[in-house]
Structures are given as C-alpha cells and as structure tokens.
Coordinates of C-alpha atoms in Angstrom, one line a residue:
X150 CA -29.4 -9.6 40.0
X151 CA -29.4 -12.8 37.8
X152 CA -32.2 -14.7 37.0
X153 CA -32.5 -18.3 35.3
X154 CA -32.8 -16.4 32.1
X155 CA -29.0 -16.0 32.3
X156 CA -28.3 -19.1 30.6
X157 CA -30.6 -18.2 28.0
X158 CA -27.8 -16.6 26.2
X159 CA -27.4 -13.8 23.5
X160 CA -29.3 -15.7 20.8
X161 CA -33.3 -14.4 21.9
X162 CA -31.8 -10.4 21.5
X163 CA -32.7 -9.1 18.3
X164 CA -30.3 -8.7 15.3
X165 CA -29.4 -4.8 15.6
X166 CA -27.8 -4.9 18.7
X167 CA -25.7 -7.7 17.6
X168 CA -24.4 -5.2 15.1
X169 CA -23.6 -2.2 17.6
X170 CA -21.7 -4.9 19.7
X171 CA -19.9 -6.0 16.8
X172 CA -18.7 -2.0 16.4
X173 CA -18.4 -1.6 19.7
X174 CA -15.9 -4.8 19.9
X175 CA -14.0 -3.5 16.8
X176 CA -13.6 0.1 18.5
X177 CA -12.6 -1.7 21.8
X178 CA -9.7 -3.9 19.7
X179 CA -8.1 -0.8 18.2
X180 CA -8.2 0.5 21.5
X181 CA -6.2 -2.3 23.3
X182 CA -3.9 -2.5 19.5
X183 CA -3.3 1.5 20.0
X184 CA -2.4 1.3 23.6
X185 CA -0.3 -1.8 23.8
X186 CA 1.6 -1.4 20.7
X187 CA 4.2 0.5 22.5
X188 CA 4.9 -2.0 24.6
X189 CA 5.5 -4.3 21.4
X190 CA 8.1 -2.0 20.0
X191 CA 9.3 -0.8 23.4
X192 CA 12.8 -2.1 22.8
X193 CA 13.6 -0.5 19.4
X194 CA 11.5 2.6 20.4
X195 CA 14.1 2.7 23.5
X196 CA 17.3 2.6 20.8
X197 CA 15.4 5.1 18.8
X198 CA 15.1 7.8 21.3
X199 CA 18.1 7.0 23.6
X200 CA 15.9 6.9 26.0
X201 CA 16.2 4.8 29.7
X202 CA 13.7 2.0 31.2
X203 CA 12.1 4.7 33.3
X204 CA 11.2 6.9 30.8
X205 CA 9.9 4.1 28.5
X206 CA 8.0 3.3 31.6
X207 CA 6.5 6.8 31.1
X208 CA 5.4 6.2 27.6
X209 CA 3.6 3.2 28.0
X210 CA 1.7 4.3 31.5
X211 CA 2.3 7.5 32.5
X212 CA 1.6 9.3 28.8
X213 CA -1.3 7.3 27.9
X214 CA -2.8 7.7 31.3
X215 CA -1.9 11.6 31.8
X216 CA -5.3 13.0 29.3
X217 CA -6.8 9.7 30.0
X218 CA -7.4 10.3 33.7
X219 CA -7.8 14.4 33.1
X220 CA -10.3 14.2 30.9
X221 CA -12.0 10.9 31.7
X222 CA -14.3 12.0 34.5
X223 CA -15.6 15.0 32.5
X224 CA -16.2 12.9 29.4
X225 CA -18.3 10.1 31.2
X226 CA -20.2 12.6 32.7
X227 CA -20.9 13.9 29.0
X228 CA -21.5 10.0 28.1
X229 CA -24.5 10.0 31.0
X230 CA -26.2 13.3 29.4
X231 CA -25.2 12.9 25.8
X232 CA -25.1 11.3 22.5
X233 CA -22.8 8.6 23.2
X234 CA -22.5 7.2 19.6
X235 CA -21.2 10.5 18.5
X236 CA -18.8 10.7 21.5
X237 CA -17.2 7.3 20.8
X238 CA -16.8 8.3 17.2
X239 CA -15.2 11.5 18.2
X240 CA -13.0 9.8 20.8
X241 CA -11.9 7.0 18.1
X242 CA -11.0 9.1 15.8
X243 CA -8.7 11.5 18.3
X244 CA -6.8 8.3 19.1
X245 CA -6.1 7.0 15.6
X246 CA -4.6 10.0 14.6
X247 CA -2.4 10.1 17.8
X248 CA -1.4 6.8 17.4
X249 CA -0.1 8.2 13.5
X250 CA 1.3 10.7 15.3
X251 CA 3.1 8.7 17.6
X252 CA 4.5 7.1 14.4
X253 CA 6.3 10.4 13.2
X254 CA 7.4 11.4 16.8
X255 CA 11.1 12.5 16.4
X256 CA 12.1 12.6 20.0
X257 CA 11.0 11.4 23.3
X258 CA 8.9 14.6 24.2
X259 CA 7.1 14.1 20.9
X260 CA 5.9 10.8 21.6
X261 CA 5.0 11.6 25.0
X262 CA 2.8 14.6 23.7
X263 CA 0.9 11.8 21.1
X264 CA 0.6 9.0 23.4
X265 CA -1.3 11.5 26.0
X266 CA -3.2 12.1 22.8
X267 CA -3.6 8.3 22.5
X268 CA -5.1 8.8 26.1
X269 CA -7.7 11.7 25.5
X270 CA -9.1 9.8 22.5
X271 CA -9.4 5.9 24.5
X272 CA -11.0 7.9 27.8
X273 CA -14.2 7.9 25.6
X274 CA -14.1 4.4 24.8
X275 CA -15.9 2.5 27.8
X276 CA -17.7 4.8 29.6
X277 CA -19.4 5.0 26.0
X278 CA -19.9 1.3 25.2
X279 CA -20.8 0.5 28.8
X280 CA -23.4 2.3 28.8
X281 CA -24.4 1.5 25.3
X282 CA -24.4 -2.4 25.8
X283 CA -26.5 -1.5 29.1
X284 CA -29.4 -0.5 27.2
X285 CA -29.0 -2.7 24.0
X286 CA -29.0 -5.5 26.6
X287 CA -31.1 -7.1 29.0
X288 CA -30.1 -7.6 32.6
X289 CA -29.8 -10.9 31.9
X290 CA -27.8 -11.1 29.3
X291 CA -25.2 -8.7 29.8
X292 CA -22.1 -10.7 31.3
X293 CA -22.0 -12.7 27.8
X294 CA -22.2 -8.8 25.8
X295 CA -19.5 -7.3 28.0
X296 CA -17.9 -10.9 27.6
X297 CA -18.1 -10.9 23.5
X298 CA -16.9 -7.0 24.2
X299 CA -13.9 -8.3 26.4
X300 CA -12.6 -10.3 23.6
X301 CA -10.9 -7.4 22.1
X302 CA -8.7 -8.1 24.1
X303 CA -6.9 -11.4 23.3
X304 CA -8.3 -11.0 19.9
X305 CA -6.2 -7.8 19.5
X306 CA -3.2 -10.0 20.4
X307 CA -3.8 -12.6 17.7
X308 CA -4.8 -10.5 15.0
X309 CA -3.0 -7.7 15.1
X310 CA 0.2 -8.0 17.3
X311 CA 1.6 -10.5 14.7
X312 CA 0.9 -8.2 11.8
X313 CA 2.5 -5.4 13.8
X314 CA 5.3 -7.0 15.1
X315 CA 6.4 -8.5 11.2
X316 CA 5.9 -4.8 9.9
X317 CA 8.4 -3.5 12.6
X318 CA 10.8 -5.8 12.0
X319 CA 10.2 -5.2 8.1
X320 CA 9.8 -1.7 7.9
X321 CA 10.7 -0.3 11.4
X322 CA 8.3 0.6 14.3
X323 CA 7.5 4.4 13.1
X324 CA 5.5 2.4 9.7
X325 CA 3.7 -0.1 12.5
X326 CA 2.5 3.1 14.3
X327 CA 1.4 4.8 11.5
X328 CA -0.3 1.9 9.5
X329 CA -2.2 1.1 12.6
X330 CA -4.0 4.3 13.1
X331 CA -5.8 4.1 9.4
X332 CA -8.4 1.7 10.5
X333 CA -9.8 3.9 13.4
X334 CA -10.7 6.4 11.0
X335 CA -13.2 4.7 9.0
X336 CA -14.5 2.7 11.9
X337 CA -15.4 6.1 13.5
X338 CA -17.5 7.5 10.7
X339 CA -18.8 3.8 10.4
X340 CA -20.2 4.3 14.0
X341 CA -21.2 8.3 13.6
X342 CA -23.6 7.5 10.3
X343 CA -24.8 4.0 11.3
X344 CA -25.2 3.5 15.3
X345 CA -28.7 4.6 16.7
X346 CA -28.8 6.2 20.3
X347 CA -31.0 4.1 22.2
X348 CA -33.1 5.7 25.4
X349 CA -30.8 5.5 28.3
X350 CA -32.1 3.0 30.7
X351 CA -34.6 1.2 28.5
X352 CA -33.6 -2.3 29.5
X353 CA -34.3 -1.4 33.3
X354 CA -37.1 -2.0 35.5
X355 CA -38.5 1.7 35.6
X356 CA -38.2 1.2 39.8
X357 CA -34.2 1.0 38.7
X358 CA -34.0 4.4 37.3
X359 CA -33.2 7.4 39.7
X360 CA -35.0 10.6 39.0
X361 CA -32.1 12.6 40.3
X362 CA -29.6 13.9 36.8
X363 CA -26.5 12.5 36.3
X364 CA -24.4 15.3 38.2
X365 CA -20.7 14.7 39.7
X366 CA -21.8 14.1 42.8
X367 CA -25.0 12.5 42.7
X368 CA -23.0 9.7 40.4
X369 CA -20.5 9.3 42.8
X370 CA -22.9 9.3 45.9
X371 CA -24.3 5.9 44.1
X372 CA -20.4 4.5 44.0
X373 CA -19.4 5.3 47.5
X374 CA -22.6 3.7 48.8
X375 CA -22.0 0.6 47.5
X376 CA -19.6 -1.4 49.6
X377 CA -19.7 -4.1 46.6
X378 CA -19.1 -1.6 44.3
X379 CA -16.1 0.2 46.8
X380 CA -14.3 -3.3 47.1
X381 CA -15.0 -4.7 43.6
X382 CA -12.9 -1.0 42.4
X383 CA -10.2 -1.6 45.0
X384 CA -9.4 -4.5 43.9
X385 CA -9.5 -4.0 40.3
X386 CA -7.1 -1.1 41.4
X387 CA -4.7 -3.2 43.3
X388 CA -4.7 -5.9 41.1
X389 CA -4.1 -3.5 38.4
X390 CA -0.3 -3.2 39.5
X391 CA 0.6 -6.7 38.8
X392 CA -1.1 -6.9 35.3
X393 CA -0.2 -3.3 34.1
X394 CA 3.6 -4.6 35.0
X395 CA 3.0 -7.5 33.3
X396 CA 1.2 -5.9 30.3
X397 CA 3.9 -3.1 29.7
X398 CA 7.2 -4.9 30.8
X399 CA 6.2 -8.7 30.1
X400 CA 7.2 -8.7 26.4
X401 CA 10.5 -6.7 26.6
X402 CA 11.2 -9.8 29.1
X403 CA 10.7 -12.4 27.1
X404 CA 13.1 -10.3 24.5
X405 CA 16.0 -9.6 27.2
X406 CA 16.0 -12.4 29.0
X407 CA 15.8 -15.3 25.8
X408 CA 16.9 -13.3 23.3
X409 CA 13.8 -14.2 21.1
X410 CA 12.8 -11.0 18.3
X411 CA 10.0 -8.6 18.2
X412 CA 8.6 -11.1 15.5
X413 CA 8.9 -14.4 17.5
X414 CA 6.8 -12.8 20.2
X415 CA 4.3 -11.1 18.4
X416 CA 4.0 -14.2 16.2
X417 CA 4.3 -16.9 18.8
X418 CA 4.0 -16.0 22.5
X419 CA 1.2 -13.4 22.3
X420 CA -1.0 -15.1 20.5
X421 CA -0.8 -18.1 22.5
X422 CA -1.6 -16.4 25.8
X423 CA -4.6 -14.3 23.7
X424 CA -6.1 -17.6 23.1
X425 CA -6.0 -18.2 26.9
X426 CA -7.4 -14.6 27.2
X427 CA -10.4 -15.6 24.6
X428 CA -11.4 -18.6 25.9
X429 CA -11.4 -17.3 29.3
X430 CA -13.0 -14.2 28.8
X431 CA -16.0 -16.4 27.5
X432 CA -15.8 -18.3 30.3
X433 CA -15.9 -15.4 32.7
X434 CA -18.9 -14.0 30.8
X435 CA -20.7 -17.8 30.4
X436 CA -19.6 -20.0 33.1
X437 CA -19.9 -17.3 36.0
X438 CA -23.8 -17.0 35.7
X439 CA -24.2 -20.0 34.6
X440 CA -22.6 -21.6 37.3
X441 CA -24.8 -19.0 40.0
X442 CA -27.6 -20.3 39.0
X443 CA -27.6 -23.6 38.8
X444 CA -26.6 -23.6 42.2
X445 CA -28.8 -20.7 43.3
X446 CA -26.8 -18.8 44.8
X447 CA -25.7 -15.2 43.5
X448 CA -22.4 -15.1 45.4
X449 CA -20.8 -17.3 43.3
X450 CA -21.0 -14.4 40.8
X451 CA -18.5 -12.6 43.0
X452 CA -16.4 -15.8 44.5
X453 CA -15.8 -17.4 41.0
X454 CA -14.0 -14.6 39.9
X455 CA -12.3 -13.9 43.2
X456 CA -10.6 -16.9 43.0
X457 CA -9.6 -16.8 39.3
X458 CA -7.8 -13.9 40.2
X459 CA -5.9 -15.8 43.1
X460 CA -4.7 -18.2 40.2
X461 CA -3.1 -15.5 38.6
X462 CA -0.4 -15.2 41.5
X463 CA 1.2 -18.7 40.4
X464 CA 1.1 -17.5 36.6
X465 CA 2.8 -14.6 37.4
X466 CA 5.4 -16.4 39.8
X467 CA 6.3 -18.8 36.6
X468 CA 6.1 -15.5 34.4
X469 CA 9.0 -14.1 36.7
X470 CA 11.3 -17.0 36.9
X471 CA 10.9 -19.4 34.0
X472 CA 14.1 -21.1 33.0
X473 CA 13.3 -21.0 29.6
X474 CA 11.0 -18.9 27.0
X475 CA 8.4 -22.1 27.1
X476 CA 7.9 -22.2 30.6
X477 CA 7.3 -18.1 30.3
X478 CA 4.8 -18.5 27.8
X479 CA 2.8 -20.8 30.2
X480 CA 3.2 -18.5 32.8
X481 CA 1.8 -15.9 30.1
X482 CA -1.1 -18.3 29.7
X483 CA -2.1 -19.2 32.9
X484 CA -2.1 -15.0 33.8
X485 CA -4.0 -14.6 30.7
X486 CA -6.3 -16.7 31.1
X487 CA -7.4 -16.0 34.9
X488 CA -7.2 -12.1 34.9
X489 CA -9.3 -11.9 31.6
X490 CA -12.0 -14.7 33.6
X491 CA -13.0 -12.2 35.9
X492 CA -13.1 -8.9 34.0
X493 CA -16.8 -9.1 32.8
X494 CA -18.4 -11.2 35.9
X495 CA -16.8 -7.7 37.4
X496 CA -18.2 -4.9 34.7
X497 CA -21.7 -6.7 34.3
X498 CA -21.8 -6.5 38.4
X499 CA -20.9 -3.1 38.7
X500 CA -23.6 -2.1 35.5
X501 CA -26.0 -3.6 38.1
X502 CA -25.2 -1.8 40.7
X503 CA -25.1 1.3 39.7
X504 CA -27.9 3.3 38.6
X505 CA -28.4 3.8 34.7
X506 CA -27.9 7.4 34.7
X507 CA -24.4 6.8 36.3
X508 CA -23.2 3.9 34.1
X509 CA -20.8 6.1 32.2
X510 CA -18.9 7.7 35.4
X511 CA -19.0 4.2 37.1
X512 CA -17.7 2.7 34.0
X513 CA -14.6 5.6 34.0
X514 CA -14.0 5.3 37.2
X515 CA -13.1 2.2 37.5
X516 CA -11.3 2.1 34.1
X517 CA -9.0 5.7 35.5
X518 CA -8.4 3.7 39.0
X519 CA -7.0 0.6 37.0
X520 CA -4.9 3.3 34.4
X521 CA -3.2 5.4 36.9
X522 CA -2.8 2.8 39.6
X523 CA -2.1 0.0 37.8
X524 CA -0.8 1.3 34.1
X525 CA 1.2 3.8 34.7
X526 CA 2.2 3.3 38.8
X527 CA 3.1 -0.5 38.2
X528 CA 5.3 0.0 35.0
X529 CA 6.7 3.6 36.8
X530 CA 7.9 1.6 39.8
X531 CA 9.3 -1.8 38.0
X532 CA 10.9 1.0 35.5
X533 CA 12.9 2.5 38.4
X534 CA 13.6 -0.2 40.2
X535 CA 14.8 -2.3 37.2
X536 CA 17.0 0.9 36.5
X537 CA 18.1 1.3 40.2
X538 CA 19.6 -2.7 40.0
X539 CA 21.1 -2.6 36.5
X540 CA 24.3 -1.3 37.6
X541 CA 24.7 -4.0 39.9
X542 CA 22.7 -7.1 38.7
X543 CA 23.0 -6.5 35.0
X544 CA 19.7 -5.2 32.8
X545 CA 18.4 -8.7 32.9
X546 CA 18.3 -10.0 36.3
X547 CA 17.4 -6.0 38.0
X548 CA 14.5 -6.4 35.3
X549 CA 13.2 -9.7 36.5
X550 CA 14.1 -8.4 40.6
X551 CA 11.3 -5.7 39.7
X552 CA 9.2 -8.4 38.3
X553 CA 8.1 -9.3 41.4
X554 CA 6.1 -6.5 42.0
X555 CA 3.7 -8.2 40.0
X556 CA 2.6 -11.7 41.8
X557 CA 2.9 -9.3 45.1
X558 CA 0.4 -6.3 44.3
X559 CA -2.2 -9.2 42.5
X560 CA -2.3 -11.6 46.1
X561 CA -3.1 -8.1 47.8
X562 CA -5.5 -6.9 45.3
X563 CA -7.2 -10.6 45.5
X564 CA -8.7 -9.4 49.0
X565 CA -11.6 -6.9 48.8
X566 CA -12.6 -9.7 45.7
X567 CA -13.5 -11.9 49.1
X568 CA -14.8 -9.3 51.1
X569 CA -17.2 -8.1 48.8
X570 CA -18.6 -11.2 48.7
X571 CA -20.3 -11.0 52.3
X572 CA -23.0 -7.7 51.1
X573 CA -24.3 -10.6 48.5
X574 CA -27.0 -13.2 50.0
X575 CA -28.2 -16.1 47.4
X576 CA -30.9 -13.4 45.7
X577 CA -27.8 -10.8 45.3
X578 CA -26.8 -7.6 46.1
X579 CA -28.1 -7.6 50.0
X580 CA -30.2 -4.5 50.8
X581 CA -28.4 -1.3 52.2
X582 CA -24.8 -2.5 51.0

C-alpha cells in the first residue's frame, strides 16, 4: 500500500506524464460536459419534446447508460490487451459526434438513440485512463494523478456549464449540444498522434504482475476475491443512487422550486458547488495519504473517505428541503464537496488491489455498477415517483417527496465503506482479504 513517499507528491515524476494526465483530464471533462449537459437543459429539452419527468429520467440515465453498460465490459477487456491510447481516441470521438447528434434530435426516440451513442463513446473513457495513469504513475503517487484526473469534474461545472447554460438561453439548447461536441474531435486526434503506450504494468513490483492473461474470468476472479475490493464497489453502487438523483434532478430543482433560469444556475449555483468539488477532490487525493501516514496506519485510507461520504447525508437533507435557493446551494456544496473527497482515496485503492492486467475491467466495473445503479435507477425511480405525486402534491412538492431518495440510498451505501475497513491492518490490505 502507501509508503512515506506518498507525501512526496507529483513534482519528482518526469514531465511527459504530466502531459498524458493533462489529456487525459481534458478527455475526462468533455466526458462529464457531454453527459451532464442534459441535465442542464433538461427543462426546455422536456417542452421541446413534450415529453414527461419519467422519460427525461430515461434520457439522462437510462440512454446514456444503455451502450455504456453493453459495451463496457467488452471494451475494458480490449483496454487490458490493447492499445489504449488509440481506444480512448476512438471512444472520444464516438461521443462528440453523439453529443452533436443529440443536438439535431427531432423527437424523443432520436435523442434517446444519440445519448446511447453518448454512452458507447464515454464506456472507453476510464477503463482507458485508469490504466494509463497506472503505469505513468508510481504507487505512490497515484491518489494525487487520479485526484488531478478527478477534477474534471467540478472543473467541467465552472468552465463549461456557464458557457452552456448562456448559449441555451441565447441560442436554444439544440446550438449548446452541438457546439459542445467540436472540442472532442480535435482532442481525439490530439491523443491518437501524440500519446505513447507505455508497457502495461511498468510501475509495479514485477512480484505484482500475474502471469495469467487478462481473460473475463480471470479478471473477475481477482474482484470477487477481494472483500475490500467487493465492499469498496457496493458502496460506490449504493451510494451511487443518492448522487445520480442528485446529479440528474438537482438542477431542474433549483429551477422549479425558486424559479431561478437555466443561466442563473449554470452561472451561479454550479459553479459554486464545483469549487467545493475542486478543492475537495484535492483533498481526497492529498489529505487521505497524507493523513495515513503520518499516523501510520493505512486504514485511515479507507475510514477518511468513509466518513466524508456520511457528511454527504446532511448535505443532501439541506439539498431536499432548503427554504430558499441559498440554503440549496449550500446543501449543493456540502454534497459536492464530500462525495467528490472520497472518489480517488477509492479508485487509487482499488488500482492497488487489483492486478495490472485487470485494471481496465476493474476500473469498468465499478464505473457500469455506479451508471446503471445509480445513473439511470436513481433518476428512473425519483422520475416516477415525482410523476406518481404530481397529480396530487403539485410538480414541485411530488419532485422534492422523491428527493428523498437521495439522503436515504447514500446513509445505506455509507456501510460496506466501514466494513471494508476491518481486511486493512496499519501495513494495508491484510493478507487473504
């Protein structure tokens, strides 16, 4: 597991890899911008299409995770035996063009069809750069990379949301759409023609690498033998309701409940909780190691994050029922901040873990269990039941009833987070868990 070296930070690596992360960051923030935008523009999409809550639910979860879960598994296992630059530029441009597509869609089933094309392209996109950052980084080293990696995230949200949500609003959401998928295009042949394919499993100890090939079942053999690995996915599964609620629904709340525009949110309240998202993603990647080491003991890199993502259950409680549009954008903040603290303590434990020649299908799997449990399932139910109590309690009120999904699913997911940490000892990992 860790060593002291783990404060030693990014700074000793050399140069080059700085560079792939940066690409690798920039494909990951198109990513989250492609996937999320719908969820920006889900209320004049909805007038668009004449469509109802559950089958914008559908859009935002359901379509994107469709292709994304279908073809995820087989992909990863091509990212374990291939050429994974290539892959990730293949897979980058798919979803650009999608997400154009998406743009032009003149019905519902249109844009259902793209945004499962949005989902084939972004099921190459981590298993890729997992195992990438793997072997361009050290042990060591590799919470802060998956951190710097992470902060597509929140930097997604204050870079591009704004600019997307002032374009709708200017020029309609079908010109957001469409402007947004240019970028991916050049980033991809960027990647082809200037990203080296390192030796898979270079920065391991050679006692680390398996001699068995990365088949199906071999790969997830590894996964089901780890118990750390088994609760650290549940989890992330479980929790995955709450935030994909959050994630799809959180912004059309802000807009039904207060009234606020498509501009006011993209320009004000996102960005604010993406700066929450930033700083804490850096403080999951820094702080978590840093802190497991100075007190020498590695199960704080396991309990530190477990208990950020207890913190998330008051956020989303203040999310649900804040009198006001302020006190819902610190509810935004506080749920922003602690989900994206434990996201790459969590990633850089699994790449430990697991075996190098597995990292891809390790990577997808837990990316598919948090897409089709928590991105599509959590926004499918809330959808339903929001639609199920709008006769009755008005659109507002049966929205923010559903809400409540969210805080409930997180405080259940919180629990394998402690109960993996009894398989680590103050070394790490304890043998035969």
């Amino acid at each position: 597991m860790q060593t002291k070296s783990a404060t030693a930070g990014l700074g000793r690596e050399t140069l080059y890899p700085h560079y792939v992360l940066g690409l690798l960051c920039l494909a990951n923030l198109l990513s989250v911008a492609d996937r999320t935008v719908v969820a920006l523009l889900l209320e004049p999409i909805k007038r668009d299409l004449g469509a109802n809550d559950t089958q914008m639910s559908a859009l935002t979860g359901a379509a994107f995770v469709l292709l994304y879960t279908l073809v995820g598994i087989p992909v990863a296992r091509w990212a374990d035996r291939g050429n994974r630059r290539s892959i990730l530029a293949i897979g980058i441009a798919c979803w650009s063009l999608a997400t154009v597509a998406c743009g032009v869609a003149g019905n519902f089933w249109q844009m259902l069809l793209a945004r499962a094309g949005v989902g084939m392209g972004e099921s190459t996109a981590t298993p890729t750069s997992m195992s990438l950052i793997a072997d361009y980084y050290s042990r060591h080293v590799r919470p802060q990379a998956i951190a710097v990696f992470n902060l597509a995230q929140p930097l997604s949200t204050i870079l591009l949301t704004p600019l997307i949500g002032i374009i709708a609003d200017a020029h309609g959401w079908r010109a957001a759409l469409m402007l947004l998928g240019v970028p991916g295009v050049v980033l991809a042949l960027l990647i082809r023609f200037t990203v080296r394919e390192p030796d898979r499993g270079r920065k391991d100890a050679a006692t680390a690498r398996p001699k068995d090939p990365a088949t199906w079942t071999a790969a997830l053999r590894a996964m089901f033998a780890s118990k750390p690995f088994m609760l650290i996915l549940l989890g992330t599964a479980i929790t995955g309701l709450g935030n994909g609620t959050l994630g799809a629904w959180g912004y059309a709340m802000m807009m039904r409940a207060f009234g606020v525009s498509a501009t006011e949110v993209a320009s004000i309240a996102a960005p604010i909780g993406a700066i929450s998202g930033f700083i804490c993603t850096l403080a999951g990647g820094y702080l978590t190691p840093w802190v497991a080491n100075r007190l020498r003991d590695q199960r704080w890199l396991v309990l530190l994050p477990a208990i950020a993502a207890v913190l998330t259950i008051p956020g989303a409680l203040l999310y649900v029922f804040a009198p006001s549009w302020p006190w819902m954008i610190l509810g935004l903040v506080i749920g922003s901040g602690t989900n994206a603290f434990r996201m790459s303590p969590y990633l850089a434990l699994s790449l430990d873990i697991i075996p190098s020649v597995y990292r891809g299908m390790a990577s997808a799997v837990i990316l598919i269990a948090t897409n089709v449990i928590g991105n599509a399932m959590g926004p499918l139910i809330v959808g339903m039941i929001s639609d199920a109590l709008a006769p009755s309690l008005g659109s507002v009120e049966g929205l923010r009833v559903a809400f409540m999904f969210a805080p409930a699913t997180v405080a259940l997911g919180v629990i394998p987070f402690f109960m993996a940490v009894k398989y680590f000892d103050r070394d790490g990992v304890k043998a035969l868990s």
